XYZ file of C-alpha atoms in Angstrom:
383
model
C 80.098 -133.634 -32.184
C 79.628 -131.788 -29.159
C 82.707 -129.391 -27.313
C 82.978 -128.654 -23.708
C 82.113 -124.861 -22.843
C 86.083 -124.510 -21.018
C 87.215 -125.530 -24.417
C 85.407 -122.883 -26.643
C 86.739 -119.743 -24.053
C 90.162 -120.962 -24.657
C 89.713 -120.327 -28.124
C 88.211 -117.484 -28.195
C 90.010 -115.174 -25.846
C 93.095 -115.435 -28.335
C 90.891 -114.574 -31.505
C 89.214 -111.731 -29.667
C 92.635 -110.620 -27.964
C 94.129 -111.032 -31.781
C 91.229 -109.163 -33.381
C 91.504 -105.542 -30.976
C 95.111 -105.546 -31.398
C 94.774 -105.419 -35.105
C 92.030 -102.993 -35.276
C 94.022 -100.484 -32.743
C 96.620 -100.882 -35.159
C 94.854 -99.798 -38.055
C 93.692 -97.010 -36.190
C 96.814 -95.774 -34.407
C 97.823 -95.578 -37.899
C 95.209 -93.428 -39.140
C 95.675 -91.087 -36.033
C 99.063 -91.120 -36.645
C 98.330 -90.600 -40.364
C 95.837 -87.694 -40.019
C 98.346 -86.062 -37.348
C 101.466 -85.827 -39.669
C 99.033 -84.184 -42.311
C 97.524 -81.567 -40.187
C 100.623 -80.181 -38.581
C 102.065 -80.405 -41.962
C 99.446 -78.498 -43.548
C 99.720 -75.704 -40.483
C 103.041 -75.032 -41.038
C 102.770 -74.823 -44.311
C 100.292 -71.981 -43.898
C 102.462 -70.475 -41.077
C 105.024 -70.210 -43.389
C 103.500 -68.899 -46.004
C 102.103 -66.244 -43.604
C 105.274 -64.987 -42.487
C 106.405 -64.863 -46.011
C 103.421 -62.465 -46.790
C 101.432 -65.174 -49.162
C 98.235 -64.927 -47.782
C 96.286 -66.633 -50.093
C 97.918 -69.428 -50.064
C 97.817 -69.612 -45.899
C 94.320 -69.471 -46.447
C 94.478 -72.564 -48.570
C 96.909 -74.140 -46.641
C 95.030 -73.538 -43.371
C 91.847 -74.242 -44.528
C 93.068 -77.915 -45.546
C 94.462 -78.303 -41.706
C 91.068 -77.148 -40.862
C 89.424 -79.856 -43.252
C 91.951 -82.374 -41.210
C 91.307 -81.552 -37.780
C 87.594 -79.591 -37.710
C 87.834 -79.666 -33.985
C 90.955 -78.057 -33.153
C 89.642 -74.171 -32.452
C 93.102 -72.505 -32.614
C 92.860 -73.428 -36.836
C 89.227 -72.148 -37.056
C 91.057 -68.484 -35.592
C 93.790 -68.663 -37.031
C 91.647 -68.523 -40.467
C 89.149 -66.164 -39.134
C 92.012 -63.784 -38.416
C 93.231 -64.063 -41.930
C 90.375 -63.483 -44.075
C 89.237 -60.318 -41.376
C 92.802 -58.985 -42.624
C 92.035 -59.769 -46.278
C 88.908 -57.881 -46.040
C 86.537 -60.649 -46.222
C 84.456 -59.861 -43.125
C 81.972 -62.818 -44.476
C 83.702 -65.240 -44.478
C 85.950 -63.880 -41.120
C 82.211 -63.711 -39.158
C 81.378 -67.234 -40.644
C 84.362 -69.058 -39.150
C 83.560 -67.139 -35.906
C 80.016 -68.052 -35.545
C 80.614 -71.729 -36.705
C 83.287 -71.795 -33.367
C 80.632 -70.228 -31.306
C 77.950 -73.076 -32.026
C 79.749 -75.539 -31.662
C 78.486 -77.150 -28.340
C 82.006 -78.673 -26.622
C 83.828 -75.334 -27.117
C 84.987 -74.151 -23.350
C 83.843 -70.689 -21.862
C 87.296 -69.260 -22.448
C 87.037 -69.910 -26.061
C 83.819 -69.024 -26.703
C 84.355 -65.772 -25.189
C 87.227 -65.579 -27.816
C 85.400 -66.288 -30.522
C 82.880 -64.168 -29.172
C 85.733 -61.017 -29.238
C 86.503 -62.036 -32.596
C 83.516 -61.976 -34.046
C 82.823 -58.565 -32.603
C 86.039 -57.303 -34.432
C 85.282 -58.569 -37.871
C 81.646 -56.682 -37.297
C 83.663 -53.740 -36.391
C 86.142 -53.821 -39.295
C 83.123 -54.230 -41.620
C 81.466 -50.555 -40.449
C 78.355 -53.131 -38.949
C 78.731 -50.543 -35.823
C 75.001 -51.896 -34.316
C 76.256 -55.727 -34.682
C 79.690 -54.943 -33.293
C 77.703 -53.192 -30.371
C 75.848 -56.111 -29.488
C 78.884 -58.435 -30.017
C 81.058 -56.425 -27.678
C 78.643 -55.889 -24.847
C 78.194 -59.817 -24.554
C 81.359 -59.550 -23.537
C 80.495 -57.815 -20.420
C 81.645 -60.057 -17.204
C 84.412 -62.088 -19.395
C 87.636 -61.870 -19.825
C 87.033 -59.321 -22.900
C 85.393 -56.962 -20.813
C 88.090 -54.080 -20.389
C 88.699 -55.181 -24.678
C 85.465 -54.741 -25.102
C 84.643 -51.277 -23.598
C 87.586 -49.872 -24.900
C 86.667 -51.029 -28.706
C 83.266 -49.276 -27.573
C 84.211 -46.173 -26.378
C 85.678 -45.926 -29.837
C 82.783 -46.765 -31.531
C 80.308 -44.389 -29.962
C 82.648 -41.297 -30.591
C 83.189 -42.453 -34.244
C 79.009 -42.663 -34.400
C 79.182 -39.260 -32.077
C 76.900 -41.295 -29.380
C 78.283 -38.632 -26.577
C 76.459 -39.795 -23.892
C 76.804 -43.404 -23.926
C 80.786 -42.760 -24.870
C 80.790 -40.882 -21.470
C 78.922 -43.505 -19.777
C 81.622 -46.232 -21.173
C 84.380 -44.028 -20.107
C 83.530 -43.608 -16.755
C 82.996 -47.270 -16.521
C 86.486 -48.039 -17.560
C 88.002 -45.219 -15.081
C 85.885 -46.910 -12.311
C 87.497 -50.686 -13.511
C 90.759 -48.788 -12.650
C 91.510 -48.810 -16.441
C 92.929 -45.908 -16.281
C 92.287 -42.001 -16.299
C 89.114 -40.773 -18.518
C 88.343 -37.458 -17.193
C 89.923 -35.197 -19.710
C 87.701 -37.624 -22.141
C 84.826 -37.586 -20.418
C 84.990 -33.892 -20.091
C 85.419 -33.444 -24.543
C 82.053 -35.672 -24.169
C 80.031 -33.119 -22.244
C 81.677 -30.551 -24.341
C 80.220 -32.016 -27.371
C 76.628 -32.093 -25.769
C 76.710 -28.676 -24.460
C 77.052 -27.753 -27.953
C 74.295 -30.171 -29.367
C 72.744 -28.493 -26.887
C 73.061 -25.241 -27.809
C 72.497 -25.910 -31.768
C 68.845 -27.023 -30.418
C 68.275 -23.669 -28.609
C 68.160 -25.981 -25.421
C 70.084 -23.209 -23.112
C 69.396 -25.115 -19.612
C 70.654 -28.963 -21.041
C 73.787 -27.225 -22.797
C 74.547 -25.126 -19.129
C 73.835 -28.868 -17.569
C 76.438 -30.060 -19.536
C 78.784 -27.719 -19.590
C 79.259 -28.076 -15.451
C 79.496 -31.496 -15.505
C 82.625 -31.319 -18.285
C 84.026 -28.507 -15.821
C 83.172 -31.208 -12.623
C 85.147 -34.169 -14.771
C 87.932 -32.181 -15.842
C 88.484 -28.925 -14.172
C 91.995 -28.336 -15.550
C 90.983 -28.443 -19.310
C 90.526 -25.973 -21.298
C 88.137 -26.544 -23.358
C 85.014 -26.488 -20.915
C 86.345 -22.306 -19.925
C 86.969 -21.960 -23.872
C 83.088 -22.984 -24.473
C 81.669 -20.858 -21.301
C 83.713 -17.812 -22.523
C 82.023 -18.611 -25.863
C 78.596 -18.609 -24.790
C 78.680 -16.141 -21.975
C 80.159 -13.409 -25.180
C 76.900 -15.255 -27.111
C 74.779 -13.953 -24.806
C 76.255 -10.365 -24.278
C 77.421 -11.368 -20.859
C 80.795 -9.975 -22.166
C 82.544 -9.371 -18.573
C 82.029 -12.637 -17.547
C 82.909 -14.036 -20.567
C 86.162 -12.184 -20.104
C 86.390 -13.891 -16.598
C 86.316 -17.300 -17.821
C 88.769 -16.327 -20.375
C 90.959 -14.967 -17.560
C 90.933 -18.554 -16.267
C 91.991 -20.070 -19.347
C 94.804 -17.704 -19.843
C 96.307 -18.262 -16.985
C 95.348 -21.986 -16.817
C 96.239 -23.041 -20.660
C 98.333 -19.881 -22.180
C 98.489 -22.262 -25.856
C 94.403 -22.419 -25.624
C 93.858 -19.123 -24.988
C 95.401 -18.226 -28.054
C 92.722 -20.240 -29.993
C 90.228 -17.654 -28.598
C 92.461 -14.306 -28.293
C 90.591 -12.537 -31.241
C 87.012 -13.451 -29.485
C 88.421 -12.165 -25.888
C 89.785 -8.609 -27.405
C 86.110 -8.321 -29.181
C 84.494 -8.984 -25.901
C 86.832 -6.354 -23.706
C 86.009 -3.594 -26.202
C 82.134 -4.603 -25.652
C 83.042 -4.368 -22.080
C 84.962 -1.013 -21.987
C 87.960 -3.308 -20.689
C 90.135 -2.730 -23.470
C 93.355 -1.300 -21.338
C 93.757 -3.549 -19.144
C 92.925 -6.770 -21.990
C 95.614 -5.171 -23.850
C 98.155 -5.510 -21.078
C 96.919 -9.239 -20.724
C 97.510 -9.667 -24.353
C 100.500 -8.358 -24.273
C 101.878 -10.384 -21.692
C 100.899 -13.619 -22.835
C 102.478 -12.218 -26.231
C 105.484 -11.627 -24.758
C 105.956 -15.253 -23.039
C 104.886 -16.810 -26.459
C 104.475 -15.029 -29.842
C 101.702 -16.155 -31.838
C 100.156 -14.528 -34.958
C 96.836 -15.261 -33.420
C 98.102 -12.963 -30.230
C 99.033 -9.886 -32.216
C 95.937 -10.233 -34.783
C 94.083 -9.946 -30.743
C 95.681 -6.818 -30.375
C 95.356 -5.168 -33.620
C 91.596 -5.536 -33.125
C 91.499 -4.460 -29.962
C 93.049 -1.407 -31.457
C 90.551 -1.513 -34.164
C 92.704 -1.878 -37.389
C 93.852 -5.066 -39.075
C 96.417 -7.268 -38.829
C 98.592 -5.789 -41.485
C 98.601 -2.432 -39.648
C 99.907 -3.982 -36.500
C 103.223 -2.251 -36.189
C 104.700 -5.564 -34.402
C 103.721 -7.678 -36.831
C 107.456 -6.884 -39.411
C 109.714 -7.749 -36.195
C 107.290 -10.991 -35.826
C 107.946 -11.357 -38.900
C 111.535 -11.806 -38.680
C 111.452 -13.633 -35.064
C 109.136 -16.225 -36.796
C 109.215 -16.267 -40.708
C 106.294 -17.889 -41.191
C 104.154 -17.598 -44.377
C 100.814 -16.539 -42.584
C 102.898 -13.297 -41.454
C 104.235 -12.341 -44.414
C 100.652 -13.055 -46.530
C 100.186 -10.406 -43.787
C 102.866 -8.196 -44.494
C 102.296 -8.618 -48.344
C 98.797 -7.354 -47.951
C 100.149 -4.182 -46.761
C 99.945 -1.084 -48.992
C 102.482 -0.766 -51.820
C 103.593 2.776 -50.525
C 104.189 0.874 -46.908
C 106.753 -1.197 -48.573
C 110.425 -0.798 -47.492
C 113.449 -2.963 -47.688
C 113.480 -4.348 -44.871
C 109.899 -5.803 -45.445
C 111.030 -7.209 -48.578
C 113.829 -8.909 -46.870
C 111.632 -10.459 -44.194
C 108.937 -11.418 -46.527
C 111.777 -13.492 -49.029
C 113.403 -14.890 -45.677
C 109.960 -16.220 -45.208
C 109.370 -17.603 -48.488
C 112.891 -19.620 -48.716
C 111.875 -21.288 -45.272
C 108.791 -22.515 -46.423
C 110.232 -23.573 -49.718
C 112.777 -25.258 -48.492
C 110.682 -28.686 -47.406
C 109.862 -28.539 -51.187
C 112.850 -28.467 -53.020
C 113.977 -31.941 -52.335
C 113.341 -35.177 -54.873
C 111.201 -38.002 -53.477
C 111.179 -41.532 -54.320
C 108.014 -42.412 -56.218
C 108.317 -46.424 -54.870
C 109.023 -45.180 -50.817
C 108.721 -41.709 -50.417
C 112.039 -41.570 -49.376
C 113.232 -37.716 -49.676
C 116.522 -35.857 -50.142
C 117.940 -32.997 -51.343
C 120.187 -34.245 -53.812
C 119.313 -36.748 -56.829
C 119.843 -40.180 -56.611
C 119.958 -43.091 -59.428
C 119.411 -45.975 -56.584
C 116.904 -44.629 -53.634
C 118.809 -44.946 -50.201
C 115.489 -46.194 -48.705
C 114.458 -48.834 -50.608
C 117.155 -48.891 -52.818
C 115.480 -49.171 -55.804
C 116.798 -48.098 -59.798
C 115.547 -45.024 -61.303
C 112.568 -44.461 -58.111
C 113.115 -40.736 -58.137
C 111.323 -38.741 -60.763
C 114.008 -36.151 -62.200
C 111.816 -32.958 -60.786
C 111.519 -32.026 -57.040
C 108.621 -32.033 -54.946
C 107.679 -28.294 -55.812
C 107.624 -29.193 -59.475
C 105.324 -32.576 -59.127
């Protein structure tokens, strides 16, 4: 029996036309199938995330993951949580598995890329998290980046390339660095110095003073080393600076700067200095200056019982209490206990043992947290 060829396309246009509409059926229905169940499963972990469950989140994203293994947001949203969890492995191997993946774009590689460099970082694998972080450089990440190493290489105490990284970011317009930069050269001047390496630490030293000439510390250190090397006058120079630069700093180094005047055959006129810069703001570390630059102790000071009552602090009257018992008089006794019942009185309150929650009277239900019987029945002096 034999057909004509018109006849046969006739038939078989419907058939094929019938056959593609039932297979995009089948899979507009899968699509549709495997869509409802990833979403589903994502909010279902975003849920459980904001309700502090984070294990199951994990589970709950890692079965959208297993739905959709394409969709990068999932594969960070994962990484993030196990990098909060603590587990760094399995954080990095979500990362790298986004990062060789071949149709991921440039903006989310770099992502992943900054991602991976934090778990490295969480996970103390400083040289890895260096390495991750600087192939960030010319992304997006960059300013991230440098900032996330600048930390680094003062937490590893890598001075000079945490000055180098500074002034990078100050030159990006990041912001201001100098005082920074200048603590950096500080901190080599006196590597320097520890390796008897007089000309590198002096090297240093002027270019913290170049980077920040209004802090205090780079006049603190010269002072320091100038004294060091008998160079007392000069030292008392620089200090002269500071003083009238940084009047809190100077403090730090008032004891040093009377020693160095008495060395000098300056101690008149340091005393007038000292007792200026006493005068506009009392310190302990001020008058203990000027009782050695009269030669005796602290506890001999005659200002130090009216300090003593302007500020009752416990360091003054340790002072006053080393005093000789035939130096004792009322009124010592009275600033000394005055003392005493300030700094006691932080320590006489009760403190909830579930939020730390203090007060000075006892309570059954904590006001904080609210919860029964938190407060142990002794105050903090007695714990």
């Amino acid at each position: 029996m034999e057909f004509d060829l018109p006849y046969w396309w006739l038939l078989a246009v419907p058939v094929a036309f019938a056959f593609g509409w039932l297979a995009s059926r089948l899979d507009l229905r899968q699509l549709r199938r495997e869509n409802r169940e990833s979403p589903k499963a994502y909010f279902k972990g975003l849920n459980l995330l904001l309700n502090e469950q984070q294990d199951k989140a994990i589970d709950a994203f890692i079965e959208a993951v297993q739905h959709d293994p394409e969709t990068s947001e999932l594969h960070f949203a994962l990484g993030n949580l196990f990098r909060r969890r603590g587990e760094f492995e399995r954080a990095v191997r979500v990362h790298q598995h986004l990062l060789g993946r071949a149709d991921l774009a440039s903006s989310e590689r770099d992502r992943a890329q900054h991602a991976l460099a934090q778990d490295f970082m969480k996970a103390g694998l400083f040289d890895r998290a260096e390495q991750a972080y600087r192939a960030l450089q010319g992304t997006a990440f960059e300013t991230e980046a440098r900032l996330a190493l600048l930390n680094l290489y003062e937490r590893s105490r890598d001075w000079s390339a945490a000055a180098e990284t500074a002034a990078a970011l100050e030159r990006s317009g990041t912001g201001s660095f100098g005082t920074r930069i200048g603590h950096h050269w500080c901190e080599l001047a006196q590597e320097a110095d520890a390796k008897g390496q007089t000309q590198a630490a002096d090297a240093a030293l002027a270019k913290a003073r170049a980077v920040a000439p209004h802090a205090p510390r780079p006049l603190l250190l010269m002072g320091q080393r100038l004294a060091k090397a008998g160079r007392h006058t000069e030292a008392l120079g620089a200090w002269d600076d500071l003083r009238l630069r940084d009047l809190p700093a100077f403090a730090l180094i008032a004891s040093d700067y009377a020693a160095s005047a008495r060395a000098a055959g300056h101690a008149e006129v340091a005393g007038q200095h000292l007792r200026a810069a006493y005068e506009h703001a009392p310190g302990l570390d001020l008058l203990r200056a000027l009782a050695r630059l009269d030669g005796h102790e602290l506890a001999a000071e005659p200002g130090l019982l009216p300090h003593l009552r302007q500020q009752p602090t416990l360091s003054a009257a340790q002072a006053v209490l080393s005093r000789p018992v035939e130096q004792w008089n009322s009124e010592a006794a009275e600033a000394v206990g005055e003392a005493i019942a300030r700094a006691a009185k932080p320590q006489q309150r009760y403190r909830c043992a579930a939020c730390g929650f203090e007060a000075q009277r006892y309570f059954w239900q904590c006001p904080g947290c609210l919860s029964w019987d938190s407060f142990p029945p002794r105050r903090v002096e007695e714990l």
